[in-house]
Coordinates of N, CA and C in Angstrom, one line a residue:
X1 N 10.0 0.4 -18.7 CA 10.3 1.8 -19.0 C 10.3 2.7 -17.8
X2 N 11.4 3.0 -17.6 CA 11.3 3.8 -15.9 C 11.2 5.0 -16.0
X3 N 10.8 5.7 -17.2 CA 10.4 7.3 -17.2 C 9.1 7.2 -16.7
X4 N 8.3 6.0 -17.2 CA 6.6 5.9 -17.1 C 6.8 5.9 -15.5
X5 N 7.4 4.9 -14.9 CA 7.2 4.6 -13.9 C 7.0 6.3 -12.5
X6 N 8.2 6.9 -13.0 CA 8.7 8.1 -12.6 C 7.2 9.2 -12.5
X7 N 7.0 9.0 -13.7 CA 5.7 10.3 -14.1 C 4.6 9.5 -13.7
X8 N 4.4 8.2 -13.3 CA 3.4 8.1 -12.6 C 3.7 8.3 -11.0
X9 N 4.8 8.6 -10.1 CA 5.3 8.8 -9.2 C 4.8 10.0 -9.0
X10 N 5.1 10.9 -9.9 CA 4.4 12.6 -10.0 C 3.5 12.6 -10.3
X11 N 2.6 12.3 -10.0 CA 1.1 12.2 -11.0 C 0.4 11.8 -9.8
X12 N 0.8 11.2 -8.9 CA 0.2 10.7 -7.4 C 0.5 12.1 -6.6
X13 N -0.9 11.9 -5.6 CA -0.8 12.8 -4.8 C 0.5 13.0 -3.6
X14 N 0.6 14.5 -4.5 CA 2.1 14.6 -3.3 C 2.2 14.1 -1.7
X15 N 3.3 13.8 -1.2 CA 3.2 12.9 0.0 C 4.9 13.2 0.5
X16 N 5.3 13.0 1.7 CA 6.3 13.3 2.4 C 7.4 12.7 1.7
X17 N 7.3 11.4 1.0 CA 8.0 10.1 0.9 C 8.9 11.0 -0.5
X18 N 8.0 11.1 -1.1 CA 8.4 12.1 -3.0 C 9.3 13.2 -2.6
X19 N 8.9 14.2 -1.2 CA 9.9 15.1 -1.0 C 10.9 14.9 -0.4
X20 N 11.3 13.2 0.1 CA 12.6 13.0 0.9 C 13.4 12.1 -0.2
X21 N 12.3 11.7 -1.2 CA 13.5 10.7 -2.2 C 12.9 11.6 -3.7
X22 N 13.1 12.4 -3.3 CA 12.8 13.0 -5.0 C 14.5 13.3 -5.3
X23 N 15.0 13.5 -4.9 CA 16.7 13.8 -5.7 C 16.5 12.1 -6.3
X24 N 16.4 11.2 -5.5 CA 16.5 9.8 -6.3 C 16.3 9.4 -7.1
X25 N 15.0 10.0 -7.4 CA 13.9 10.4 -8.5 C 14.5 10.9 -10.1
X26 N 15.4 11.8 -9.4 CA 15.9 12.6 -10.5 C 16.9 11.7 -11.1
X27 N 18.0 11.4 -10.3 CA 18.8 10.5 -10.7 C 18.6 9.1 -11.6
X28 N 17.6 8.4 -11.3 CA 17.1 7.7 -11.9 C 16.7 8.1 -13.5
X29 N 16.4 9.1 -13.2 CA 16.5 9.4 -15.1 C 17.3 9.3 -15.9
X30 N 18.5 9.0 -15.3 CA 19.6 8.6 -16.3 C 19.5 7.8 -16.7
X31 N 18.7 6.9 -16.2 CA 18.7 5.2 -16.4 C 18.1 4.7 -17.5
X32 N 17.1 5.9 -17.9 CA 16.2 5.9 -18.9 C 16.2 6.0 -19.9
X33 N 16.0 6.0 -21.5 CA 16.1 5.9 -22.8 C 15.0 6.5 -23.7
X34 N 14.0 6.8 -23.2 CA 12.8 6.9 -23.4 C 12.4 8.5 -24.1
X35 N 13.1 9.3 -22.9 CA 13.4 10.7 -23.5 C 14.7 11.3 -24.3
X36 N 14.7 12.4 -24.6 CA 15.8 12.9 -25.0 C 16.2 13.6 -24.3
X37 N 17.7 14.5 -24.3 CA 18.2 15.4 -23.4 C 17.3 16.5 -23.2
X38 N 16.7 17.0 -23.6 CA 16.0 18.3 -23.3 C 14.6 17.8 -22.5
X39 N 14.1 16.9 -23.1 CA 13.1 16.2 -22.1 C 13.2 16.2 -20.6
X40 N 14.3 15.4 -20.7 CA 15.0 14.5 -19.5 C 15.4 16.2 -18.4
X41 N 15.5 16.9 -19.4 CA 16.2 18.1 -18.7 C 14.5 18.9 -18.4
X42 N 14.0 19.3 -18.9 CA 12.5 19.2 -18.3 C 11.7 18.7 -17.2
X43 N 11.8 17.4 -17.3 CA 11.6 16.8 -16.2 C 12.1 16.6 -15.0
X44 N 13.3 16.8 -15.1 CA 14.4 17.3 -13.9 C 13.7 18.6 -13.4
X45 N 14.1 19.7 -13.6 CA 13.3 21.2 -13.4 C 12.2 20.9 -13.1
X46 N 10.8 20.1 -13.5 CA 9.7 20.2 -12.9 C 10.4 19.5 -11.4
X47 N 10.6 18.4 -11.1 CA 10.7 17.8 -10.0 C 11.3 18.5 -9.1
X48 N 12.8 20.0 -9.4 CA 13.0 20.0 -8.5 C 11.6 21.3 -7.9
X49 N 10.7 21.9 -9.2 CA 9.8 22.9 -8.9 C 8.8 22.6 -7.8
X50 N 8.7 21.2 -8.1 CA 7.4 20.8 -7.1 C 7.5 20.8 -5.6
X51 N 9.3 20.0 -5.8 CA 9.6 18.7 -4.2 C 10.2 20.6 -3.7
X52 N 10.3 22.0 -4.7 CA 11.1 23.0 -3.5 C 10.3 23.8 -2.9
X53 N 8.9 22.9 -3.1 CA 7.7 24.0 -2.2 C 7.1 23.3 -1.2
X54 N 6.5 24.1 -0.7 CA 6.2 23.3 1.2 C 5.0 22.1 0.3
X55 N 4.9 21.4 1.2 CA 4.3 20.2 0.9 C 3.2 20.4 0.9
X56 N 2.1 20.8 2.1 CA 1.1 21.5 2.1 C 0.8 22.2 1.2
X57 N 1.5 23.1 0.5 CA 1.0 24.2 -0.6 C 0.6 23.4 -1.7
X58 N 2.0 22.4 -2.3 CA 1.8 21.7 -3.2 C 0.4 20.8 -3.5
X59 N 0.4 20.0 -1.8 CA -1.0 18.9 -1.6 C -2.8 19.9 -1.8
X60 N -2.1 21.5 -1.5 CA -3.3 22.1 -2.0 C -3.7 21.8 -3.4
X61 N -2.7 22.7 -4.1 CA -3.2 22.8 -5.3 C -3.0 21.9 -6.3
X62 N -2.6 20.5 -5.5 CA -2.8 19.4 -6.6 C -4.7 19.3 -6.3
X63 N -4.7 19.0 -5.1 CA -6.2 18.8 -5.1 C -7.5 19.4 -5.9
X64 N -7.0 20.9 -5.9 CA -7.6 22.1 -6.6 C -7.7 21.6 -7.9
X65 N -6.6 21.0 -8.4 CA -6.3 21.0 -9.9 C -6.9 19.5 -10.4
X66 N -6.9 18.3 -9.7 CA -7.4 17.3 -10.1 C -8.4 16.6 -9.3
X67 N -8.9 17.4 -8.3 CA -9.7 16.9 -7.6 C -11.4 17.5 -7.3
X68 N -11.0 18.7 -8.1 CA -13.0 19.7 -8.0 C -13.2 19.2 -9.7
X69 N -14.0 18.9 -10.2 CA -14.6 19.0 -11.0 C -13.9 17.9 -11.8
X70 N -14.5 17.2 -12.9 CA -14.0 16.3 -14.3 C -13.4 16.5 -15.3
X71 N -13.1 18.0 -15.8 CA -12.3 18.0 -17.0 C -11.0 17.9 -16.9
X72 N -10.2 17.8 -15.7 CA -8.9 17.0 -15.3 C -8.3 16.3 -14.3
X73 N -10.0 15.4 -14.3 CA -9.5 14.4 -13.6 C -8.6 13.3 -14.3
X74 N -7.9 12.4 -13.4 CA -7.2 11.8 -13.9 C -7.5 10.1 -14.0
X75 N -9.0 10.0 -13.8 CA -9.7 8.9 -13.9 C -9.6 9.0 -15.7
X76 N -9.4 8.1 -16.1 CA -9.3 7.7 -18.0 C -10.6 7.5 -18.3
X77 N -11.7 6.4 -17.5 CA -12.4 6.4 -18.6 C -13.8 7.6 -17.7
X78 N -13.6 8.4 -17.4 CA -14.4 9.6 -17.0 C -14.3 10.3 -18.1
X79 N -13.5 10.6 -18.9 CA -13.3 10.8 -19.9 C -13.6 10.4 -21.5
X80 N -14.0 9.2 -21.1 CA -14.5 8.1 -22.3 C -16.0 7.8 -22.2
X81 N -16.2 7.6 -21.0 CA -17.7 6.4 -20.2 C -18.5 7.8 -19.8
X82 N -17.8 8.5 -19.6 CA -18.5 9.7 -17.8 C -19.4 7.9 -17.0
X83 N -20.4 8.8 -16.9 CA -21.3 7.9 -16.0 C -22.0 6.3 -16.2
X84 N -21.4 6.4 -17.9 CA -22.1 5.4 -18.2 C -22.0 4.0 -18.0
X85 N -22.9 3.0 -18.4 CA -22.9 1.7 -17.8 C -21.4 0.9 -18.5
X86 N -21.2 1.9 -19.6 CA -20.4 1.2 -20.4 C -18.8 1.3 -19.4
X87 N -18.7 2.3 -18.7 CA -17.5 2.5 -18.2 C -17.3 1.2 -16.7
X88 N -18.3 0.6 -16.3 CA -18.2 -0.7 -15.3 C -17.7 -2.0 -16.3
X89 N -17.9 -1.8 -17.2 CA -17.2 -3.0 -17.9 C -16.1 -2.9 -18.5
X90 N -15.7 -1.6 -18.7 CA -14.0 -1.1 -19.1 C -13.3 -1.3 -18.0
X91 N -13.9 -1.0 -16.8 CA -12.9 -1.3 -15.5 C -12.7 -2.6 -14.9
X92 N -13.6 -3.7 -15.3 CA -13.7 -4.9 -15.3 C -12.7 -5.7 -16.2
X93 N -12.2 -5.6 -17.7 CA -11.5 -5.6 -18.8 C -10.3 -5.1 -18.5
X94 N -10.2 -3.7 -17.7 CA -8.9 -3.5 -17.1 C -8.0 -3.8 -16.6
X95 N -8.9 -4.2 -15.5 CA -8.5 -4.7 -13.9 C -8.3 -6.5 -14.3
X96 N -8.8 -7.5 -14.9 CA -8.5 -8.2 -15.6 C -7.3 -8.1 -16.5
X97 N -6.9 -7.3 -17.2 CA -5.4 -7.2 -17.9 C -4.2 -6.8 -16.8
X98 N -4.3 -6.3 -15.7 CA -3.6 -6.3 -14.5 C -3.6 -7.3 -14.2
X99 N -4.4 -8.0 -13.4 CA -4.1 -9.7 -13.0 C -3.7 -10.4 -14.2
X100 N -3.5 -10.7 -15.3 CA -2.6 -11.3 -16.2 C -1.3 -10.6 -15.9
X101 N -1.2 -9.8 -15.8 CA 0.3 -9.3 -15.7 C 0.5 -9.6 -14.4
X102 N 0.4 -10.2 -13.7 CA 0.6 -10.2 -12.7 C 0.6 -8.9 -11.5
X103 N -0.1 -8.2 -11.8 CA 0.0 -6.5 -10.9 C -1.2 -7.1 -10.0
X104 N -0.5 -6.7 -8.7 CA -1.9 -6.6 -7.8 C -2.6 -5.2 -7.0
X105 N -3.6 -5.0 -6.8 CA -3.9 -3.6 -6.8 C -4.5 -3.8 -5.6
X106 N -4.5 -2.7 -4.9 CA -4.7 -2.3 -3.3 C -6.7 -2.1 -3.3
X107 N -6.9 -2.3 -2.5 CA -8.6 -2.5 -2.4 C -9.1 -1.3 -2.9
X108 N -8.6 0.5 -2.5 CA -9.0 1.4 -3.0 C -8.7 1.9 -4.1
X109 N -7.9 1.2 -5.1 CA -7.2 1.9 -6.6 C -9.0 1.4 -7.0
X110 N -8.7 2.6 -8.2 CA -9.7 2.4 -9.3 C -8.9 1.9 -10.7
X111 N -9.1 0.7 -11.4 CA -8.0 0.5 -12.4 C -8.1 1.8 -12.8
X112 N -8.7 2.5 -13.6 CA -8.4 3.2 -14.6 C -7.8 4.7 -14.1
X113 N -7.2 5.1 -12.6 CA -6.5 5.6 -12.5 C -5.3 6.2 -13.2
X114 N -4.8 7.2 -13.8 CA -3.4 7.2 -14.7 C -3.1 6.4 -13.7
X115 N -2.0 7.0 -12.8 CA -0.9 6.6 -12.1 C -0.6 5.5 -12.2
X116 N -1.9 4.4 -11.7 CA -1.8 3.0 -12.0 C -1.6 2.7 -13.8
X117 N -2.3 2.7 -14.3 CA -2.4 2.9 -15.4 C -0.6 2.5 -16.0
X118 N -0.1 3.7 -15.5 CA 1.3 3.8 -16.4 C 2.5 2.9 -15.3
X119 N 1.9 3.1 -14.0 CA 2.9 1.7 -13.6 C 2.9 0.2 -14.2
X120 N 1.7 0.2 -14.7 CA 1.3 -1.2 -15.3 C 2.2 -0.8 -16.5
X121 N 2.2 -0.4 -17.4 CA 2.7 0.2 -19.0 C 4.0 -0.1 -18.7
X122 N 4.7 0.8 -17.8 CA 6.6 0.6 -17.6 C 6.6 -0.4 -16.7
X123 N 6.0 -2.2 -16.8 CA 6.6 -3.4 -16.8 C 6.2 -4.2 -17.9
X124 N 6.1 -3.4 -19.4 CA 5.3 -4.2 -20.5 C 6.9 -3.8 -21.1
X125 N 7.0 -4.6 -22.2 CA 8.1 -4.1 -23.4 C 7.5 -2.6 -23.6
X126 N 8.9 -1.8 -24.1 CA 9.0 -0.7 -24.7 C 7.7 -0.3 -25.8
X127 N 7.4 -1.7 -26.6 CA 6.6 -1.5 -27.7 C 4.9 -1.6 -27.3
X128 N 5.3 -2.3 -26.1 CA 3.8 -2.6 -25.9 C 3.5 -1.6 -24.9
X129 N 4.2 -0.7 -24.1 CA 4.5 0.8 -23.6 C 3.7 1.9 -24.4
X130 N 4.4 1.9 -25.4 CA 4.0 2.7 -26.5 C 2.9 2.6 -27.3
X131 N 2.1 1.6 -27.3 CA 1.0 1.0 -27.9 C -0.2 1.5 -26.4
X132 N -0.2 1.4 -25.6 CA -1.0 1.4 -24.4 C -1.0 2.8 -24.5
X133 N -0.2 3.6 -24.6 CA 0.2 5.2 -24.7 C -1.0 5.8 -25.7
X134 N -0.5 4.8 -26.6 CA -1.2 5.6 -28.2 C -2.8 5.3 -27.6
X135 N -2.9 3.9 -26.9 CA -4.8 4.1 -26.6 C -5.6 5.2 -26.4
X136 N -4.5 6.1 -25.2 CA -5.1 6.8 -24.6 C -4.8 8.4 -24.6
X137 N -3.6 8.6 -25.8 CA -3.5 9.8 -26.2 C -4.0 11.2 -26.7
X138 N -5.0 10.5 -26.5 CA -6.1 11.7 -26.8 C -6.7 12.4 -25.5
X139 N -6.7 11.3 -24.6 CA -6.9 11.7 -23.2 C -6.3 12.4 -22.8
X140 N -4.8 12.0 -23.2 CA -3.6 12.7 -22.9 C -3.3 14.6 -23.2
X141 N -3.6 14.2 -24.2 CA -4.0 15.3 -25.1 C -5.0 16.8 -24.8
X142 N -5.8 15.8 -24.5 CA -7.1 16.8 -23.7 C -6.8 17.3 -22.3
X143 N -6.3 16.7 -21.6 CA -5.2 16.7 -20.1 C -4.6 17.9 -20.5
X144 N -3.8 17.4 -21.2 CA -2.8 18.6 -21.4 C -3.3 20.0 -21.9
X145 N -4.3 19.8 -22.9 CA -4.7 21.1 -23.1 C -5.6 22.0 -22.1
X146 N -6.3 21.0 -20.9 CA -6.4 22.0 -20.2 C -6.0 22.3 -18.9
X147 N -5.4 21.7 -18.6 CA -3.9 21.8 -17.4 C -3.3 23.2 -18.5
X148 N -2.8 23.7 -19.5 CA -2.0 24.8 -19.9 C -3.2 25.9 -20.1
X149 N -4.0 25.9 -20.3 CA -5.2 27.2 -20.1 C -5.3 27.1 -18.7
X150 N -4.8 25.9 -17.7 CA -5.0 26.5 -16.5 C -3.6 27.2 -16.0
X151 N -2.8 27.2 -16.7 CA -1.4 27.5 -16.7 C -0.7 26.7 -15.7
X152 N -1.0 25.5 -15.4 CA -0.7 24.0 -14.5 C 0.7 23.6 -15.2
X153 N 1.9 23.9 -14.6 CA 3.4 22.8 -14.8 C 3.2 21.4 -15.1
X154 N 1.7 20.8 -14.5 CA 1.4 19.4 -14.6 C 1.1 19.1 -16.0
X155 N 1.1 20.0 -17.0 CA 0.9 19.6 -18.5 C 2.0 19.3 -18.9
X156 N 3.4 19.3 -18.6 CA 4.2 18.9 -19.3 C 4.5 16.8 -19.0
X157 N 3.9 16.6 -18.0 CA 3.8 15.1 -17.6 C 3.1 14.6 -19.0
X158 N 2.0 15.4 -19.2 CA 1.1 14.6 -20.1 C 2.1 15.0 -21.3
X159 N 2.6 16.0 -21.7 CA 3.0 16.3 -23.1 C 4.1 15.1 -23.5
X160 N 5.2 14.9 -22.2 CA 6.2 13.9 -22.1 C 5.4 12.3 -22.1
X161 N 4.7 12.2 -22.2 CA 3.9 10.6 -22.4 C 3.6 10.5 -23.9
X162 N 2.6 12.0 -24.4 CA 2.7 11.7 -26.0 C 3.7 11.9 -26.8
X163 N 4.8 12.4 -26.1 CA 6.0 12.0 -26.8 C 6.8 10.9 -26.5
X164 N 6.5 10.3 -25.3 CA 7.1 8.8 -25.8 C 6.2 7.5 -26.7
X165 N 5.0 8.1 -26.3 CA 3.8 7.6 -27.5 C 4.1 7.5 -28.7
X166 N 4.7 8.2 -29.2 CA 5.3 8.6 -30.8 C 3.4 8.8 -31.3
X167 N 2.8 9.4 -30.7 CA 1.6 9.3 -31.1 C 1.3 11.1 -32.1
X168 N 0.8 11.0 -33.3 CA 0.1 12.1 -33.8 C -0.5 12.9 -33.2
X169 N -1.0 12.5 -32.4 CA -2.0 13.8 -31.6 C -1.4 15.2 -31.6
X170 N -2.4 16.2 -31.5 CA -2.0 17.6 -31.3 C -2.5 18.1 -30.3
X171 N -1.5 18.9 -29.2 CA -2.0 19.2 -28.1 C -2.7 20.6 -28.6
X172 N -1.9 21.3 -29.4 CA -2.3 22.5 -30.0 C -3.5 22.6 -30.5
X173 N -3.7 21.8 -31.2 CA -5.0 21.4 -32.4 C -6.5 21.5 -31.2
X174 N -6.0 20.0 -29.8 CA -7.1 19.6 -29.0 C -7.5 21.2 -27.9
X175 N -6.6 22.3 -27.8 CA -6.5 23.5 -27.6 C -7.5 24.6 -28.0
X176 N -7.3 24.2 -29.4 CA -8.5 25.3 -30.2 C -9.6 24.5 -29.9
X177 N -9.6 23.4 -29.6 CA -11.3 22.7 -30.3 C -12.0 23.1 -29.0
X178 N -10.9 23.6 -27.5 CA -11.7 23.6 -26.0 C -11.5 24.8 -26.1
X179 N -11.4 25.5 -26.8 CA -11.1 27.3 -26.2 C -12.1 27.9 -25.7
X180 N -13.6 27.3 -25.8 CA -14.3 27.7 -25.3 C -15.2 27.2 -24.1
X181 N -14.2 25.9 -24.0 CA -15.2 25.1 -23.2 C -15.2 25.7 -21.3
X182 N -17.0 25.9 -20.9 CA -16.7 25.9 -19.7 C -15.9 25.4 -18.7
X183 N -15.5 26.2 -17.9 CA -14.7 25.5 -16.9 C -15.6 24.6 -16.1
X184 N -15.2 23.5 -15.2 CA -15.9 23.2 -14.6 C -15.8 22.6 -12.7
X185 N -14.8 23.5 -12.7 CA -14.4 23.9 -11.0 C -14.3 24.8 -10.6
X186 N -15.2 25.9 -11.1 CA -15.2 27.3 -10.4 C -16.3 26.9 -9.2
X187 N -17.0 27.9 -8.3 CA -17.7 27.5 -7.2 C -18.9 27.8 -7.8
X188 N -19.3 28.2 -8.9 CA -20.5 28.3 -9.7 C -20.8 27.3 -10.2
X189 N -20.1 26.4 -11.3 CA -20.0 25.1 -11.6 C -20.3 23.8 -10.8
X190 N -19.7 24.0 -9.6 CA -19.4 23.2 -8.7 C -20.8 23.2 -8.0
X191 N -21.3 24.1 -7.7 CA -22.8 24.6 -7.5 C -23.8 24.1 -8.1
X192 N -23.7 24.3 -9.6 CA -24.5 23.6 -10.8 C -24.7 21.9 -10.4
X193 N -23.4 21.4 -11.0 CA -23.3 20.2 -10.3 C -24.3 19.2 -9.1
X194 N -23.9 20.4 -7.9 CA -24.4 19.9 -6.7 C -26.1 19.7 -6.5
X195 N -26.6 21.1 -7.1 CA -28.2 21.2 -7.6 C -28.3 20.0 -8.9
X196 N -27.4 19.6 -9.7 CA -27.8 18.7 -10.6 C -27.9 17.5 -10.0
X197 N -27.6 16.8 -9.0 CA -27.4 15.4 -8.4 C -28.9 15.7 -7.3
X198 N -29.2 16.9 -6.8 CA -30.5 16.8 -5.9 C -31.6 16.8 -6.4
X199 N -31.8 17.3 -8.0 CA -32.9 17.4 -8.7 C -32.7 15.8 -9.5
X200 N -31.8 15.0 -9.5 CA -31.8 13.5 -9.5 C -32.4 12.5 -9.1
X201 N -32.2 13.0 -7.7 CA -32.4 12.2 -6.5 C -34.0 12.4 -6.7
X202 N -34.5 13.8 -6.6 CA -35.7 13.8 -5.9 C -37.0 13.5 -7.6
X203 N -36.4 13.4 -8.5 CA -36.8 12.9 -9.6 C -37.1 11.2 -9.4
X204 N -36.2 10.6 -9.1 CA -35.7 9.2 -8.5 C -37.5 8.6 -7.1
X205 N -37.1 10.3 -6.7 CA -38.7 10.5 -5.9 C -39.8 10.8 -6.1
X206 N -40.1 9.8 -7.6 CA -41.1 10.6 -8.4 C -41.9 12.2 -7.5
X207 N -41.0 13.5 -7.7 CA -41.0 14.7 -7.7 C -41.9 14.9 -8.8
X208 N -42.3 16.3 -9.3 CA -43.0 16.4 -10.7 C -42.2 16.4 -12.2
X209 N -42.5 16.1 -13.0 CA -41.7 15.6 -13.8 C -41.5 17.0 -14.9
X210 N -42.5 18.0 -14.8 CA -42.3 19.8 -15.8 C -41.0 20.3 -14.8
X211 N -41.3 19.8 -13.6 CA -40.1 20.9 -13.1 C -38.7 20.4 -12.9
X212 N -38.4 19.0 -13.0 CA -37.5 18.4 -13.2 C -37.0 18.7 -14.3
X213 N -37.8 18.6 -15.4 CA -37.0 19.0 -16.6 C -36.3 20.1 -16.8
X214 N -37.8 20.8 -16.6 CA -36.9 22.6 -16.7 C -35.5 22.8 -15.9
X215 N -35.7 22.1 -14.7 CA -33.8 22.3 -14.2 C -33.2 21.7 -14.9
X216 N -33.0 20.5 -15.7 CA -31.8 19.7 -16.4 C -31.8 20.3 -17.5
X217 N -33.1 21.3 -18.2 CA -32.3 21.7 -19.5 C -31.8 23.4 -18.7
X218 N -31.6 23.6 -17.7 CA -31.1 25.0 -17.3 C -29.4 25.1 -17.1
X219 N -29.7 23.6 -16.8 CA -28.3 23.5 -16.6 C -27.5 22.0 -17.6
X220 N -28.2 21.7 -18.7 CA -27.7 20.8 -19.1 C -26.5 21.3 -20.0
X221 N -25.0 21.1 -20.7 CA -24.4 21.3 -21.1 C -23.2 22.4 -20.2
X222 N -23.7 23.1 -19.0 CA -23.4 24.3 -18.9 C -21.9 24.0 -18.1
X223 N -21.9 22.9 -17.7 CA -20.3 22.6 -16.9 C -19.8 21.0 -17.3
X224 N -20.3 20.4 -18.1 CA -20.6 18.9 -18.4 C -18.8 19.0 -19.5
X225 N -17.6 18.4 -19.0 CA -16.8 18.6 -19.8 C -16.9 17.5 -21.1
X226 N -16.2 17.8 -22.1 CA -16.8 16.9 -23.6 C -16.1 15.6 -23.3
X227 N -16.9 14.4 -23.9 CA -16.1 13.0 -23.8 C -15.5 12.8 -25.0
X228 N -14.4 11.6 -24.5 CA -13.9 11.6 -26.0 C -14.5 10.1 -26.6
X229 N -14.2 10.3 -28.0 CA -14.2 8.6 -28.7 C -12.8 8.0 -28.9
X230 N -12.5 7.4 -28.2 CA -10.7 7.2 -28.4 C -11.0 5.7 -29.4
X231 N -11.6 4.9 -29.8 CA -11.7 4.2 -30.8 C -10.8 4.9 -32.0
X232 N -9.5 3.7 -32.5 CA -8.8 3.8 -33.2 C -7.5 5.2 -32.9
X233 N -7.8 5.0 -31.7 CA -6.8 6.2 -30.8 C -4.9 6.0 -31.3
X234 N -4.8 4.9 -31.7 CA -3.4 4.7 -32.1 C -3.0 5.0 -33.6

């Protein structure tokens, strides 16, 4: 499926190579089946939005946007696992269903990367495309809804996945349920965070254990984005 392939193309951090063959990019969409005309015409417009700004600007504010904080990161099971032990064995299970497919991955990929993710997807059948989609649609979902409260162009990648998903999900629905959730890349958050990993450490150092606490419940919930249960995600 070479739309997946495409949107995982966009979904990597911008680079010189996207802004010298992105007309290619575009063209290649004809080739596709996956969307419809208005889609397809969507996706066109974002590419040429992105590839018509200086590169630099772009490589900022992708960083800004997927790179301070977890609620849109584009690690999958950060979203599922956060920290947990459970998420080393999902990437294990992953990275294993890649080497069956024959995909080989570069020493720094994290399987559960999107980008990778959906390059692996668009060399499976169409149906088994769509099935891999539906796993993770809720992710998708969540993505999207808060990429568009950030007023991010980058929500329409996610929106164009669950619609080739044919998946139920509501981006709208997963919208209301975050309307209130803290942000958690402002430099206050980011702050939070940074004091939350030193009061860790020094806990780790048997520190006193009244005053450890009091910091984790001061700041427990206050930037922490929600995980999801994607069990029975299809």
């Amino acid at each position: 499926m070479i739309e997946l392939l495409i949107i995982s193309r966009l979904m990597e951090y911008p680079d010189a190579a996207l802004w010298q063959h992105h007309a290619e990019l575009t063209e290649t969409l004809s080739e596709g089946t996956a969307l419809n005309d208005q889609q397809r015409s969507d996706l066109k417009a974002f590419i040429a939005r992105l590839c018509g700004r200086e590169l630099l600007d772009a490589q900022a504010s992708y960083g800004e946007l997927f790179d301070r904080g977890r609620a849109t990161s584009l690690l999958l099971f950060e979203h599922v696992h956060g920290e947990s032990r459970d998420r080393g064995q999902a990437m294990v299970n992953l990275m294993n269903q890649y080497q069956q497919a024959g995909m080989e991955m570069d020493s720094y990929e994290l399987p559960d990367h999107l980008p990778l993710y959906l390059e692996y997807l668009s060399q499976r059948t169409a149906e088994e495309a769509k099935g891999g989609l539906q796993d993770i649609a809720p992710i998708l979902a969540l993505l999207s809804a808060r990429l568009k409260q950030r007023e991010s162009e980058y929500a329409l990648l996610f929106d164009l996945l669950i619609a080739i998903s044919q998946s139920t999900v509501s981006v709208d629905t997963v919208r209301q349920q975050i309307a209130n959730e803290a942000r958690d890349d402002t430099p206050q958050a980011l702050d939070a965070v940074w004091e939350e990993e030193q009061v860790k450490f020094m806990a780790d150092d048997s520190c006193g254990e009244s005053e450890i606490t009091a910091h984790q419940r001061r700041f427990a919930g206050a930037v922490a984005p929600q995980y999801l249960n994607i069990a029975g995600g299809k």
